[in-house]
Amino acid sequence: MIEPLFSKDISGCAIVGIINTKGKPIKGDVITEAISVMHERSNGLGGGFAAYGIYPEYKEYYAFHIMFLDEGIKESVEAYLQEKMVLVKSEDIPIRKKMSFLNTPILWRYFLEVPQSKLTPKITEEDYVVSIVMNINKRFKGAFVFSSGKNMGVFKGVGYPEDISRFYRLEEYEGYLWTAHGRFPTNTPGWWGGAHPFALLDWSVVHNGEISSYGINKRYVETFGYECSLLTDTEVIVCLLDLMIRRHRLPIDIALNALAPPFWSEIDSMEKNMREALTALRIVYGSALLNGPFSIIIANSESMIGLTDRIMLRPFVAAKKDDFVYMASEEAAIREICPEPDAVWSPKGGEPVVARLEVQI
Amino acid sequence: MNFSYPEFLVKVSENCIKCRRCIKECSFGVFSWDGEKIKINHEKCVACHRCAACCPASAITILKYPVSFKENHLWTEEILRDIKKQADTGGKILTGCGNDKPYPVLWDKMLIDACQVTNPSIDPLREPMELRTYLGKKPEKLEFWHDKSGEIKLTTVMEPQIKLETPVIFAGMSYGAVSLNVHLILARAAKELGTIMNTGEGGLPQELLPYKDHIVVQIASGRFGVNLEYLNSCAAIEIKIGQGAKPGIGGHLPGEKVTEEISRTRMIPAGTDAISPAPHHDIYSIEDLRQLIYAIKEATRYRKPVGVKIAAVHNVAAIASGVVRAGADIITIDGFRGGTGASPKVIRDHAGLPIEIALARVDEQLRKEGIRHLASIVASGGIRSSADVLKAIALGADAVAIGTAALIALGCHLCQKCYTGLCAWGITTQKPELTRRLNVEEGALRVTNLVKAWNLEIKEILGALGINSIESLRGNRERLRGIDLDEVYLDVLGIKPAGR
């Protein structure tokens, strides 16, 4: 495993997401077909998937996917996990061992529980898990937690997304929500941790773009104790969402407005309540504004959200068919798996598309 | 015997049409009429260029006085002149304007990023570019309430904010140090630009009341002109603890400058010296500052932000943290290049810190302590151009204050003789025949033009950075690189070297 040399991830990319709002399972090959249509948008230096609803038998436990440089670092991280968490199950992540990729790390997954004794009124279970993840990523050189939610998992590596899917045998998984990413980095070496999605707890983000405001977004989340260990701009989006939605309890729509707010000229002409709300939002959460070209698909166990920057400098298309909602960089990717959608549209810059799960999983 | 001799040589060429305008224009008394031609007293020239600028025949040239000192890097010409002056007079040397010594200008050692290929730059002529800035205390987070219809309402009560349409504001300059016309010009420009001017410590002239929503009133150690009406005739109140040009030093407006009008505004008898003590005599420590901040907040019913201005000194980060914890809503940090109407030269030239360093340290310290949201940071002291503004914001400033740059737009040539009260451009003088040289309408237009031009340039650079709102640049040090700086400087500034 190679650590990143550059602190900024410059890349063009392909993204796609599918959700079944009734929670019906979708097989991993479906999203693989969609992302592979956009092969030209990646260059073989990064592909990845996030899947929700894939570990129903362990849905009460935090599923950590960790990549290790060698057995030595794996042992020390495992000792640390034993000390801090209750280990329910530990196993290797199933892969096709014959496929060869650049710098393939050791890939392992753990199902973990938080010991109640570690919690205080000030530290919630989720805060505790976040701190464990940050600690491993920051302090254990050669180890990297790339997935830490419940009943969900991230699978990623250095390769074209369709190859990464085969490598992880994703056709064997079923989930109600999938996102995928194909990467076209211009400057990072083949580091597995640098591929998308980025995830923290059950939040995951696939991102096409470059965040011109990264420097301040990063410093902003750092004041709240987040550590951007990966040094890539996408990770900061996950931290911002975790901060605003989980810790500050902002309504999701409001938090999305902080990431891509309307222009002042629009806010000034809104009716009073909305004007006051958004004015305050921009005043207080200005450092959370994501500036620069991006389209992203954000997911958690309850929803899938698509968002572009305020002036839509990256492509983004959404579609609907029965219980399914699709989002992608290109319409072709959606048509590949859903030839005749009920509706296809290209949302306005900064206008989120939110697809919520309508059932309890 | 007087050992001092002229600094400048004034020459009148044969083009002179003997109109004698230079005699009228020079307030320092360089020119006189001997019945046939212009007589020149070189000794009095300060190089303010008023004569040259006004001469209809372009007949006047001003040169450095051509005496060659024996070259010496220790005993420089300036040192020799100062020693002789002090031997002549036995006094401390006074000066005006900001530190002019060749300390490194760190603005010129920082380079701005730009977009290429992977990230499109944005054309400010086609896309919106937002410079709007709010100064004041912010809550750490917001709370909202949803009603049944899905309507969202903000439930957090926001502290008072000053809304600015540009991140450039005008620095505190007192009525007394500058003329009423300067105040009127800055107030008008502030209104036109959607920004604020600062009265400095000399009270609020009645003529400025129509502009009160664009005025910050100052409370300094002299407490001139402070009463309830003063505190309520403004957008915000600033407690001035220090000034970059003279950290730790008070102020002294000589009695001859205290005219009837200034006496009324400052609320002191006409003709008496207006003394601002070095410290506030009711602030001997941080808890006293807190009391004053809250006394002012009480007096203004918590409707106005209360700021504190400090000079950039060695321990500025810790001091700023204390000031913010004491309740300041805005903290202004004035670097050692900041201007002054009068300061002992030895202090101006040797005390304090560059604003670049102070700003970087304060922003970082407040972030480390998790209290950055509690106060806005205004940086001042030697901001010369839109590039400086941009770099200051990228280092972490919410806004920058300009004083000297605005005065240069009005004609100031940095002759550094503000303390004499003889300013030939009508800026730092109270003599009616001089102050009327400054036309309020024209001056307001010139200052407005300057800031508008900077706004355009800032938008241009933001576009090149692929950013369409100033808050995405604020504190975004990732977009700066240091050139020709050693590791310690880079570390203090919190930026990477060029090439990384």
Short mmCIF file of C-alpha atoms in Angstrom, two decimals, chain B residues 189-415:
data_model
loop_
_atom_site.label_atom_id
_atom_site.label_comp_id
_atom_site.label_asym_id
_atom_site.label_seq_id
_atom_site.Cartn_x
_atom_site.Cartn_y
_atom_site.Cartn_z
CA ALA B 189 -17.91 56.02 0.03
CA ALA B 190 -18.83 53.47 2.69
CA LYS B 191 -22.52 54.03 2.03
CA GLU B 192 -22.07 53.80 -1.72
CA LEU B 193 -19.98 50.62 -1.44
CA GLY B 194 -22.08 48.88 1.20
CA THR B 195 -19.25 48.87 3.69
CA ILE B 196 -18.22 50.74 6.85
CA MET B 197 -15.88 53.52 7.93
CA ASN B 198 -14.46 53.97 11.40
CA THR B 199 -14.45 57.30 13.25
CA GLY B 200 -11.22 56.65 15.07
CA GLU B 201 -11.03 57.98 18.59
CA GLY B 202 -12.00 61.60 17.97
CA GLY B 203 -15.76 61.35 18.37
CA LEU B 204 -18.47 61.56 15.75
CA PRO B 205 -18.93 64.87 13.94
CA GLN B 206 -22.63 65.72 13.63
CA GLU B 207 -22.22 65.96 9.87
CA LEU B 208 -21.75 62.17 9.76
CA LEU B 209 -25.06 61.28 11.38
CA PRO B 210 -26.84 60.63 8.06
CA TYR B 211 -24.33 57.84 7.45
CA LYS B 212 -24.57 56.23 10.87
CA ASP B 213 -25.49 52.77 9.57
CA HIS B 214 -22.12 52.69 7.84
CA ILE B 215 -20.07 53.95 10.73
CA VAL B 216 -18.12 52.20 13.45
CA VAL B 217 -17.55 54.51 16.41
CA GLN B 218 -14.41 54.06 18.41
CA ILE B 219 -13.72 54.22 22.12
CA ALA B 220 -10.06 54.74 22.90
CA SER B 221 -8.22 55.62 26.08
CA GLY B 222 -9.10 59.33 25.76
CA ARG B 223 -12.82 58.47 25.60
CA PHE B 224 -13.38 61.51 23.40
CA GLY B 225 -16.97 62.21 22.44
CA VAL B 226 -18.35 59.09 24.09
CA ASN B 227 -21.91 59.29 25.33
CA LEU B 228 -25.08 57.28 24.87
CA GLU B 229 -25.99 59.03 21.64
CA TYR B 230 -22.54 58.28 20.24
CA LEU B 231 -22.86 54.59 21.11
CA ASN B 232 -26.22 54.40 19.41
CA SER B 233 -25.33 56.35 16.26
CA CYS B 234 -23.43 53.58 14.54
CA ALA B 235 -23.37 50.11 13.03
CA ALA B 236 -20.87 48.86 15.60
CA ILE B 237 -18.60 50.03 18.40
CA GLU B 238 -14.88 49.43 18.58
CA ILE B 239 -12.72 49.57 21.66
CA LYS B 240 -9.28 50.61 20.54
CA ILE B 241 -6.58 49.08 22.67
CA GLY B 242 -3.70 49.52 20.30
CA GLN B 243 -2.55 50.70 16.92
CA GLY B 244 -0.04 48.94 14.71
CA ALA B 245 2.02 52.06 14.12
CA LYS B 246 2.49 52.67 17.83
CA PRO B 247 1.77 49.63 19.96
CA GLY B 248 1.74 50.50 23.63
CA ILE B 249 1.67 54.22 22.94
CA GLY B 250 -1.16 56.68 23.43
CA GLY B 251 -2.02 59.71 21.36
CA HIS B 252 -1.47 63.42 21.58
CA LEU B 253 -3.39 65.96 19.52
CA PRO B 254 -1.75 69.33 20.13
CA GLY B 255 -3.98 72.19 21.36
CA GLU B 256 -3.52 74.20 18.20
CA LYS B 257 -5.34 71.47 16.25
CA VAL B 258 -8.25 71.46 18.71
CA THR B 259 -10.51 73.90 16.89
CA GLU B 260 -14.03 74.85 17.95
CA GLU B 261 -15.49 72.02 15.90
CA ILE B 262 -13.06 69.45 17.19
CA SER B 263 -13.62 70.65 20.72
CA ARG B 264 -17.36 70.03 20.29
CA THR B 265 -16.86 66.59 18.76
CA ARG B 266 -14.27 65.45 21.29
CA MET B 267 -16.08 67.13 24.18
CA ILE B 268 -12.97 68.89 25.47
CA PRO B 269 -12.18 72.63 25.73
CA ALA B 270 -10.94 74.26 22.52
CA GLY B 271 -7.21 74.84 22.36
CA THR B 272 -6.31 72.23 25.00
CA ASP B 273 -4.16 69.23 24.16
CA ALA B 274 -6.18 66.07 23.58
CA ILE B 275 -4.29 63.33 25.34
CA SER B 276 -5.04 59.65 24.90
CA PRO B 277 -3.19 57.81 27.66
CA ALA B 278 -1.09 54.79 26.71
CA PRO B 279 -3.40 52.33 28.49
CA HIS B 280 -7.10 52.70 29.17
CA HIS B 281 -7.02 53.60 32.83
CA ASP B 282 -10.00 51.35 33.50
CA ILE B 283 -8.44 48.41 31.64
CA TYR B 284 -5.40 47.03 33.40
CA SER B 285 -6.17 43.44 32.53
CA ILE B 286 -8.35 41.18 30.43
CA GLU B 287 -11.22 41.03 32.95
CA ASP B 288 -11.45 44.83 32.84
CA LEU B 289 -11.79 44.65 29.06
CA ARG B 290 -14.62 42.18 29.48
CA GLN B 291 -16.39 44.64 31.79
CA LEU B 292 -16.10 47.44 29.27
CA ILE B 293 -17.29 45.23 26.40
CA TYR B 294 -20.35 44.23 28.38
CA ALA B 295 -20.98 47.76 29.69
CA ILE B 296 -21.16 48.86 26.04
CA LYS B 297 -23.35 45.91 25.11
CA GLU B 298 -25.71 46.79 27.96
CA ALA B 299 -25.78 50.44 26.92
CA THR B 300 -26.68 49.45 23.36
CA ARG B 301 -29.08 46.67 24.45
CA TYR B 302 -27.05 43.99 22.69
CA ARG B 303 -28.13 45.38 19.32
CA LYS B 304 -24.67 46.20 18.00
CA PRO B 305 -21.49 44.20 17.61
CA VAL B 306 -18.66 45.34 19.87
CA GLY B 307 -15.18 45.03 18.41
CA VAL B 308 -11.72 45.36 19.88
CA LYS B 309 -8.71 46.63 17.98
CA ILE B 310 -5.25 45.53 19.03
CA ALA B 311 -1.81 46.08 17.63
CA ALA B 312 0.07 43.08 16.31
CA VAL B 313 2.63 42.30 19.00
CA HIS B 314 4.73 39.24 19.73
CA ASN B 315 2.17 37.37 21.76
CA VAL B 316 -0.76 38.44 19.60
CA ALA B 317 -2.37 35.00 19.26
CA ALA B 318 -2.82 34.49 22.98
CA ILE B 319 -3.95 38.08 23.45
CA ALA B 320 -6.51 37.72 20.66
CA SER B 321 -7.82 34.55 22.22
CA GLY B 322 -8.29 36.41 25.50
CA VAL B 323 -10.03 39.29 23.74
CA VAL B 324 -12.43 36.91 22.01
CA ARG B 325 -13.12 35.09 25.25
CA ALA B 326 -13.74 38.47 26.87
CA GLY B 327 -16.68 38.86 24.51
CA ALA B 328 -15.45 40.82 21.49
CA ASP B 329 -17.59 40.19 18.40
CA ILE B 330 -14.97 41.51 16.00
CA ILE B 331 -11.24 41.62 16.54
CA THR B 332 -9.18 44.00 14.46
CA ILE B 333 -5.49 43.27 14.28
CA ASP B 334 -3.34 46.13 13.14
CA GLY B 335 0.09 45.24 11.80
CA PHE B 336 3.22 47.32 12.21
CA ARG B 337 2.89 48.82 8.76
CA GLY B 338 -0.34 50.53 9.78
CA GLY B 339 -0.50 54.29 9.50
CA THR B 340 -0.61 56.98 12.15
CA GLY B 341 -1.14 60.71 12.36
CA ALA B 342 1.71 60.98 14.83
CA SER B 343 3.98 58.48 16.48
CA PRO B 344 7.45 58.47 17.95
CA LYS B 345 9.57 57.23 15.06
CA VAL B 346 11.47 54.76 17.21
CA ILE B 347 8.25 52.95 18.11
CA ARG B 348 6.77 53.07 14.63
CA ASP B 349 9.89 51.58 13.11
CA HIS B 350 10.80 48.98 15.70
CA ALA B 351 7.75 47.69 17.58
CA GLY B 352 5.16 45.15 16.59
CA LEU B 353 4.74 42.49 13.94
CA PRO B 354 3.84 42.25 10.27
CA ILE B 355 0.08 41.75 9.86
CA GLU B 356 0.65 38.67 7.70
CA ILE B 357 2.21 36.82 10.62
CA ALA B 358 -0.15 38.14 13.27
CA LEU B 359 -3.20 37.29 11.19
CA ALA B 360 -2.03 33.77 10.40
CA ARG B 361 -1.26 33.08 14.05
CA VAL B 362 -4.50 34.52 15.41
CA ASP B 363 -6.71 32.65 12.95
CA GLU B 364 -4.89 29.39 13.70
CA GLN B 365 -5.01 29.90 17.46
CA LEU B 366 -8.73 30.65 17.49
CA ARG B 367 -9.39 27.57 15.36
CA LYS B 368 -7.27 25.41 17.63
CA GLU B 369 -9.29 26.58 20.58
CA GLY B 370 -12.55 26.05 18.71
CA ILE B 371 -13.57 29.69 19.15
CA ARG B 372 -13.00 31.05 15.66
CA HIS B 373 -16.76 31.52 15.17
CA LEU B 374 -17.03 33.73 18.25
CA ALA B 375 -15.46 36.73 16.51
CA SER B 376 -14.76 38.02 13.03
CA ILE B 377 -11.17 38.92 12.24
CA VAL B 378 -10.34 42.20 10.51
CA ALA B 379 -6.75 42.57 9.31
CA SER B 380 -5.16 45.94 8.75
CA GLY B 381 -1.82 47.63 8.53
CA GLY B 382 -0.25 48.03 5.12
CA ILE B 383 -2.87 46.56 2.79
CA ARG B 384 -1.89 47.98 -0.58
CA SER B 385 -3.85 46.19 -3.29
CA SER B 386 -6.56 43.70 -4.11
CA ALA B 387 -3.88 40.99 -4.07
CA ASP B 388 -3.06 41.83 -0.46
CA VAL B 389 -6.79 41.72 0.38
CA LEU B 390 -7.12 38.34 -1.23
CA LYS B 391 -4.08 36.88 0.48
CA ALA B 392 -5.26 38.23 3.84
CA ILE B 393 -8.62 36.57 3.40
CA ALA B 394 -6.99 33.30 2.34
CA LEU B 395 -4.88 33.45 5.50
CA GLY B 396 -8.06 33.75 7.52
CA ALA B 397 -9.31 37.36 7.71
CA ASP B 398 -13.02 38.01 7.41
CA ALA B 399 -12.33 41.51 6.10
CA VAL B 400 -9.45 43.94 5.77
CA ALA B 401 -9.33 47.58 6.75
CA ILE B 402 -7.54 50.16 4.65
CA GLY B 403 -6.47 53.62 5.79
CA THR B 404 -3.32 54.68 3.98
CA ALA B 405 -4.50 53.29 0.63
CA ALA B 406 -7.72 55.35 0.86
CA LEU B 407 -5.73 58.48 1.73
CA ILE B 408 -3.37 57.89 -1.20
CA ALA B 409 -6.47 57.84 -3.42
CA LEU B 410 -7.19 61.33 -2.01
CA GLY B 411 -3.77 62.72 -2.82
CA CYS B 412 -1.54 61.59 0.06
CA HIS B 413 2.06 61.13 -1.09
CA LEU B 414 3.32 59.56 2.15
CA CYS B 415 5.54 62.50 3.06
#
